Coordinates of C-alpha atoms and ligand atoms in Angstrom, one line a residue:
M1 CA 26.6 0.3 4.5
A2 CA 29.9 -1.4 6.7
T3 CA 28.0 -1.0 10.4
A4 CA 27.1 -3.5 12.3
A5 CA 24.5 -4.9 10.5
A6 CA 27.5 -5.4 7.7
Q7 CA 29.3 -7.6 10.7
R8 CA 26.1 -9.3 11.0
T9 CA 26.6 -10.3 8.0
A10 CA 30.1 -11.5 7.7
R11 CA 29.4 -12.9 11.7
A12 CA 26.7 -15.1 10.2
D13 CA 28.4 -15.8 7.2
G14 CA 31.8 -17.0 8.5
T15 CA 30.0 -19.5 11.1
A16 CA 28.2 -21.7 8.5
E17 CA 28.4 -24.4 11.9
A18 CA 26.6 -22.3 14.0
D19 CA 22.8 -23.4 15.4
A20 CA 19.5 -21.1 14.7
A21 CA 20.1 -20.0 18.0
A22 CA 23.1 -17.9 17.3
H23 CA 21.6 -16.3 14.4
E24 CA 18.0 -15.7 16.1
A25 CA 20.0 -14.3 19.2
L26 CA 22.5 -11.9 16.4
F27 CA 18.5 -11.1 14.7
D28 CA 16.9 -10.2 17.9
A29 CA 20.0 -8.1 18.4
A30 CA 20.1 -6.2 15.5
I31 CA 16.1 -5.4 15.8
A32 CA 16.8 -3.8 19.3
A33 CA 19.3 -1.8 18.6
D34 CA 16.4 -0.2 15.5
E35 CA 19.2 -2.3 13.0
R36 CA 18.2 -3.1 8.8
I37 CA 17.9 -6.0 8.3
E38 CA 19.3 -7.3 4.8
P39 CA 18.3 -9.5 1.7
R40 CA 21.3 -11.1 3.3
D41 CA 20.9 -11.0 6.4
W42 CA 19.9 -14.4 8.8
M43 CA 16.4 -13.7 9.5
P44 CA 13.4 -16.1 10.9
D45 CA 11.5 -18.1 8.9
A46 CA 8.1 -16.2 9.8
Y47 CA 9.5 -12.8 9.0
R48 CA 10.2 -13.7 5.8
T49 CA 6.5 -15.2 5.2
T50 CA 5.1 -12.4 6.9
L51 CA 6.9 -10.3 4.6
I52 CA 6.2 -11.5 1.7
R53 CA 2.8 -11.3 2.9
Q54 CA 2.6 -7.5 3.2
I55 CA 4.6 -6.5 0.6
A56 CA 3.3 -8.6 -2.2
Q57 CA -0.3 -7.1 -0.4
H58 CA 0.8 -3.9 -0.3
A59 CA 2.0 -4.3 -4.4
H60 CA -1.4 -5.5 -5.6
S61 CA -2.9 -2.9 -3.8
E62 CA -0.8 0.0 -6.0
I63 CA -1.7 -2.0 -9.7
I64 CA -5.2 -2.9 -8.3
G65 CA -6.0 1.0 -7.4
M66 CA -5.1 2.5 -10.6
Q67 CA -8.1 0.7 -11.8
P68 CA -10.7 2.7 -10.0
E69 CA -9.2 6.6 -11.3
A70 CA -8.3 5.2 -14.4
N71 CA -11.8 5.1 -15.1
W72 CA -12.0 9.1 -15.4
I73 CA -8.6 9.8 -17.3
T74 CA -11.4 10.2 -20.7
R75 CA -13.6 12.4 -18.4
A76 CA -10.9 14.6 -16.6
P77 CA -13.3 17.9 -17.2
S78 CA -9.9 19.8 -18.6
L79 CA -6.0 19.4 -19.6
R80 CA -4.4 19.8 -15.9
R81 CA -6.7 18.3 -14.1
K82 CA -6.1 15.5 -17.0
A83 CA -2.6 15.5 -17.0
I84 CA -2.3 15.3 -12.9
L85 CA -4.6 12.1 -12.9
M86 CA -2.6 10.2 -15.8
A87 CA -0.1 11.5 -13.5
K88 CA -0.5 10.0 -10.3
I89 CA -1.6 6.8 -11.7
Q90 CA 2.1 6.6 -13.6
D91 CA 3.1 6.8 -10.3
E92 CA 1.1 4.1 -8.7
A93 CA 2.4 2.0 -10.8
G94 CA 5.6 2.4 -10.5
H95 CA 5.0 1.9 -6.4
G96 CA 4.2 -0.7 -7.5
L97 CA 7.4 -2.1 -8.9
Y98 CA 8.8 -0.4 -6.3
L99 CA 7.3 -3.1 -4.1
Y100 CA 7.8 -6.2 -5.8
S101 CA 11.3 -5.5 -6.1
A102 CA 11.3 -5.2 -2.6
A103 CA 9.7 -8.0 -2.2
E104 CA 12.1 -10.6 -4.7
T105 CA 15.2 -9.0 -2.5
L106 CA 13.3 -11.6 -0.1
G107 CA 13.7 -14.7 -2.8
T108 CA 10.0 -14.6 -4.4
S109 CA 9.3 -13.7 -7.5
R110 CA 6.8 -10.7 -9.3
D111 CA 6.2 -13.7 -11.9
E112 CA 4.8 -15.9 -8.0
L113 CA 3.7 -12.7 -6.8
L114 CA 1.1 -12.0 -10.0
D115 CA 0.0 -15.8 -10.0
K116 CA -0.9 -15.4 -6.1
L117 CA -2.9 -12.0 -6.8
H118 CA -4.4 -13.4 -10.2
A119 CA -5.4 -17.0 -8.2
G120 CA -7.6 -15.5 -5.3
R121 CA -4.3 -16.4 -2.9
Q122 CA -3.2 -12.9 -2.4
K123 CA -5.1 -10.0 -1.6
Y124 CA -4.8 -6.2 -1.9
S125 CA -6.3 -3.5 -0.3
S126 CA -10.6 -4.0 -0.4
I127 CA -10.9 0.2 -0.9
F128 CA -10.7 -0.2 -4.5
N129 CA -13.8 -2.2 -4.5
Y130 CA -15.8 0.5 -4.3
P131 CA -17.1 2.2 -6.7
T132 CA -15.6 5.2 -8.8
L133 CA -19.7 7.0 -9.5
T134 CA -18.6 10.0 -10.5
W135 CA -15.6 13.1 -10.7
A136 CA -15.4 14.1 -7.1
D137 CA -14.4 10.4 -6.5
V138 CA -10.9 11.0 -8.0
G139 CA -10.8 13.9 -5.5
A140 CA -12.3 12.0 -2.6
I141 CA -10.1 9.2 -2.9
G142 CA -7.3 11.8 -3.0
W143 CA -7.7 13.7 -0.4
L144 CA -8.9 10.6 2.2
V145 CA -7.6 7.2 0.7
D146 CA -4.0 8.2 -0.9
G147 CA -4.9 10.3 3.2
A148 CA -5.2 6.7 4.4
A149 CA -2.7 5.1 3.6
I150 CA 0.3 8.3 4.4
T151 CA -0.7 7.5 7.7
N152 CA -0.2 4.6 7.7
Q153 CA 2.6 4.2 5.7
V154 CA 4.8 6.7 7.2
P155 CA 6.0 4.6 9.6
L156 CA 6.2 1.8 7.0
C157 CA 9.9 3.8 6.4
R158 CA 11.5 2.9 9.6
C159 CA 10.3 -0.3 9.1
S160 CA 13.0 -3.2 10.1
Y161 CA 13.5 -4.5 6.8
G162 CA 15.8 -2.7 4.8
P163 CA 14.5 -2.3 0.7
Y164 CA 11.0 -1.8 2.3
G165 CA 11.4 1.0 4.3
R166 CA 13.5 2.6 2.1
A167 CA 11.4 1.9 -1.3
M168 CA 8.8 3.9 0.8
V169 CA 10.3 6.3 1.7
R170 CA 10.2 7.9 -2.1
I171 CA 6.5 6.5 -2.3
C172 CA 5.5 8.1 0.5
K173 CA 6.6 11.8 -1.1
E174 CA 4.6 10.9 -4.3
E175 CA 1.7 9.5 -2.5
S176 CA 1.5 12.9 -0.2
F177 CA 1.3 15.3 -3.7
H178 CA -1.8 12.5 -4.7
Q179 CA -2.8 13.6 -1.2
R180 CA -2.9 17.4 -2.3
Q181 CA -4.3 16.9 -5.1
G182 CA -7.4 14.8 -4.1
Y183 CA -8.3 17.9 -1.5
E184 CA -7.0 20.3 -4.2
L185 CA -10.3 18.9 -6.6
L186 CA -12.9 19.0 -4.2
M187 CA -11.7 22.5 -3.5
A188 CA -12.6 23.4 -6.1
L189 CA -15.5 21.5 -5.8
S190 CA -17.1 22.2 -2.8
Q191 CA -16.0 26.2 -3.3
G192 CA -18.1 25.3 -7.2
T193 CA -21.5 25.4 -8.1
P194 CA -24.0 24.0 -5.4
E195 CA -24.4 20.9 -7.9
Q196 CA -20.1 20.0 -7.9
H197 CA -20.5 20.7 -4.2
A198 CA -23.6 18.5 -4.0
M199 CA -21.0 15.9 -6.0
A200 CA -18.2 16.4 -3.3
Q201 CA -20.1 15.8 -0.8
D202 CA -21.2 12.8 -2.1
A203 CA -17.9 11.7 -3.2
V204 CA -16.6 12.0 1.4
D205 CA -19.8 10.3 2.2
R206 CA -19.5 7.2 0.7
W207 CA -15.4 7.1 1.1
W208 CA -15.1 9.1 4.6
W209 CA -16.4 4.4 6.0
P210 CA -14.7 2.9 3.4
S211 CA -11.4 5.0 4.2
L212 CA -11.2 3.9 8.4
M213 CA -11.7 -0.2 7.4
M214 CA -8.4 0.8 4.7
F215 CA -6.5 0.1 8.9
G216 CA -7.5 -2.9 9.1
P217 CA -9.2 -4.8 11.8
P218 CA -9.6 -3.6 15.7
D219 CA -6.3 -3.7 17.5
D220 CA -7.9 -7.1 19.2
E221 CA -8.9 -8.9 16.8
S222 CA -6.0 -7.8 14.1
A223 CA -3.8 -12.0 13.6
H224 CA -1.5 -9.9 12.9
S225 CA -0.6 -7.1 14.0
A226 CA 2.0 -8.2 17.5
Q227 CA 4.8 -9.6 16.0
S228 CA 4.5 -7.4 13.1
M229 CA 4.7 -4.5 16.3
A230 CA 7.5 -6.8 17.5
W231 CA 9.4 -7.6 14.4
K232 CA 9.2 -3.6 13.4
I233 CA 7.2 -4.0 11.2
K234 CA 5.2 -2.1 11.8
R235 CA 5.5 0.6 14.0
H236 CA 1.7 1.6 15.3
S237 CA -1.0 -0.6 16.4
N238 CA -4.4 -0.7 13.5
D239 CA -6.9 2.0 16.3
E240 CA -3.3 4.0 16.8
L241 CA -3.1 5.2 12.9
R242 CA -7.2 5.2 12.3
Q243 CA -7.4 7.7 15.3
R244 CA -4.7 9.5 14.2
F245 CA -6.1 9.9 10.1
V246 CA -9.2 11.0 12.3
D247 CA -8.2 13.5 13.9
A248 CA -6.2 14.8 10.3
S249 CA -9.3 14.3 8.9
V250 CA -11.7 16.4 10.6
P251 CA -10.4 19.7 10.6
Q252 CA -8.9 18.8 7.0
A253 CA -12.8 18.5 6.2
E254 CA -14.1 22.3 7.8
S255 CA -11.1 23.7 5.1
L256 CA -13.4 21.9 3.1
G257 CA -17.1 23.2 3.8
L258 CA -17.9 19.8 3.8
T259 CA -19.2 17.2 6.4
L260 CA -18.0 13.8 7.7
P261 CA -20.9 11.1 8.1
D262 CA -20.5 10.3 11.0
P263 CA -23.0 12.1 13.8
E264 CA -21.2 10.9 16.7
L265 CA -17.5 12.3 15.1
R266 CA -16.8 15.2 18.4
W267 CA -14.0 16.4 19.8
N268 CA -13.2 14.2 23.1
E269 CA -10.9 17.4 25.3
E270 CA -10.1 14.5 27.6
R271 CA -8.2 12.1 25.1
G272 CA -7.1 14.7 23.0
H273 CA -9.0 12.6 19.9
Y274 CA -12.2 12.7 18.0
D275 CA -14.1 9.6 18.8
F276 CA -15.9 8.2 15.8
G277 CA -19.0 5.7 15.2
P278 CA -18.7 2.2 14.9
I279 CA -16.9 0.7 11.9
D280 CA -19.6 -1.6 9.7
W281 CA -16.7 -4.5 10.0
T282 CA -20.1 -6.4 8.5
E283 CA -19.5 -4.7 5.4
F284 CA -15.2 -4.8 6.3
W285 CA -15.2 -8.3 6.0
E286 CA -17.9 -9.3 2.7
V287 CA -15.5 -7.1 0.6
V288 CA -12.4 -9.2 2.1
K289 CA -15.0 -12.3 1.3
G290 CA -15.1 -11.0 -2.7
N291 CA -18.6 -9.8 -2.3
G292 CA -17.4 -5.8 -3.0
P293 CA -19.7 -4.3 -5.1
C294 CA -17.1 -4.2 -8.0
N295 CA -13.9 -7.2 -7.0
E296 CA -14.7 -9.4 -9.8
Q297 CA -14.9 -6.4 -12.6
R298 CA -11.2 -5.2 -10.9
M299 CA -10.1 -8.6 -11.6
T300 CA -11.2 -10.1 -14.8
Q301 CA -9.8 -6.6 -15.2
R302 CA -5.8 -7.3 -13.4
R303 CA -6.2 -11.0 -15.4
R304 CA -6.7 -9.5 -18.9
A305 CA -4.5 -7.2 -19.2
H306 CA -1.7 -9.4 -17.6
D307 CA -2.0 -11.3 -20.5
E308 CA -2.1 -8.4 -23.0
G309 CA 1.0 -7.8 -21.7
A310 CA 2.4 -11.0 -22.4
W311 CA 3.6 -9.8 -25.9
V312 CA 6.1 -7.1 -23.4
R313 CA 7.4 -9.9 -21.0
E314 CA 8.2 -11.9 -23.8
A315 CA 10.1 -9.3 -26.1
A316 CA 11.8 -8.3 -22.5
A317 CA 13.1 -12.0 -22.2
A318 CA 14.3 -12.5 -26.1
Y319 CA 16.2 -9.3 -25.4
A320 CA 17.9 -9.8 -22.3
A321 CA 18.7 -13.2 -23.8
K322 CA 19.8 -12.1 -26.7
H323 CA 22.4 -9.4 -25.5
K324 CA 23.7 -12.7 -22.9
G325 CA 24.1 -13.9 -25.5
A326 CA 26.5 -11.4 -27.4
T327 CA 27.8 -10.5 -24.6
G328 CA 28.9 -14.3 -23.1
A329 CA 27.9 -12.4 -19.6
A330 CA 26.2 -14.8 -17.3
D331 CA 26.4 -12.7 -15.0
G332 CA 26.0 -9.6 -16.8
P333 CA 22.8 -7.4 -18.5
A334 CA 20.4 -10.6 -18.2
R335 CA 20.5 -9.9 -14.4
A336 CA 20.8 -6.3 -14.8
A337 CA 17.5 -6.4 -16.9
G338 CA 16.2 -7.9 -13.2
G339 CA 14.2 -11.2 -15.1
P340 CA 12.7 -12.9 -12.0
S341 CA 14.8 -15.8 -13.1
A342 CA 18.0 -14.3 -12.3
Q343 CA 16.5 -12.3 -9.1
Q344 CA 15.4 -16.1 -7.9
A345 CA 19.5 -17.8 -8.4
G346 CA 20.6 -14.6 -6.8
E347 CA 18.5 -14.5 -3.4
S348 CA 16.6 -17.6 -2.7
G349 CA 19.6 -19.8 -1.5
K350 CA 19.7 -17.1 1.5
A351 CA 15.3 -18.7 2.6
Ligands
LIG401 FE1 1.3 4.3 -4.5
LIG402 FE1 -1.5 6.8 -4.5

C-alpha cells in the first residue's frame, strides 16, 4: 500500500541518525490517525513485546484448543457431525498457523514461541483447561467458547498492527461457522429426548462461567488493558466485551430452550444491559496458575505431539536445504518455505 504508512517507513529509513523521539512521534501520529503499523515500521519495544505476548498466547490457545474437541471425533454421533467437528478442529490448527506467522513478522520465530509454551513461560487461554465430559460439550464450546472468542476478536480486525488485524479477518469468518455449528448442535439436543435436553443443559451449566472468564480480569485489575487500548491493539475493555457477550447470549439461550446458570441474570432497563452475578475470580486465577482440571494433561499432550512431529520438521528442513542447493538461490525457496531462520534473518534487524 503506497499510503502514509509507506511514506512513514521511507522517512524513518531515510533519516538513520534521527533520534528515538522523531521515530516515536511518527509512530504516535500513525496510531492517532488510525493507520496500520507494518512489520518494517519503527515501533516502541514495549509495543512489539506486548504484541508478541498477545499473538503468541492467541496462537497457543488455537492449537491447545484442538485437544478438548478432538477428544470427541471418534465418538461423534453421525458422519455429518464428525465431518463438521473435524473441519472445525482443522480450522483451529489453521488459526494457529496464521497467528504464529503474524508473530514471526515481529522478529521472533515459531520454534522460540513453542519452546516458551512447552516450558510454561507463555500462556494459552484457561478455558481449554476444562474437560469435555459429554458430546453436548462440543455444542457448548462452539456456542459459548467460540462465541466469546468472536466477541473478543471482531474488534481485533481493526488492531493497529497490520499482520495481526488481517489474520483476524479470516479467523473471525471461520469462528462464526464454529459458533453456528455449536448452536445448531445444542438446538438438536435441546429439542431431543429429555436425556439429551438434560445433557445440553448440563454442558451449558459447566461452560457458562468459564466463558465469561475468557474476557480476562475486570478492567481495574487488568495489567495490560489501558496501554493496549492506547496503542489501539485492543479497542474495548474486558468488562465492555463481557457485557456485550452476556447481552447477546441471553436471547440465544431462550431460543435454545436452555437456561444460563445465574440466578442474578436479569434485564436492567436503566442500563440497557443484562445484569449478571459475580464471577469466581479465585477459580480463574487457580486455573491460570496451572491448577485447573486439565492443565497438566493439555501440556503433556502438547509436548508429546511436538516430539512426535520432529521428523516432519526435519524432513521439511532437509527438503528446503536440498532445494536451496539445487537452485543456488540464497533467498529463494527456503525463504518462501518460511523457515524460522530465514524469517528471523529478515526481520530481527528491525527491532
Ligand atoms: Fe480459532
Ligand atoms: Fe473456533
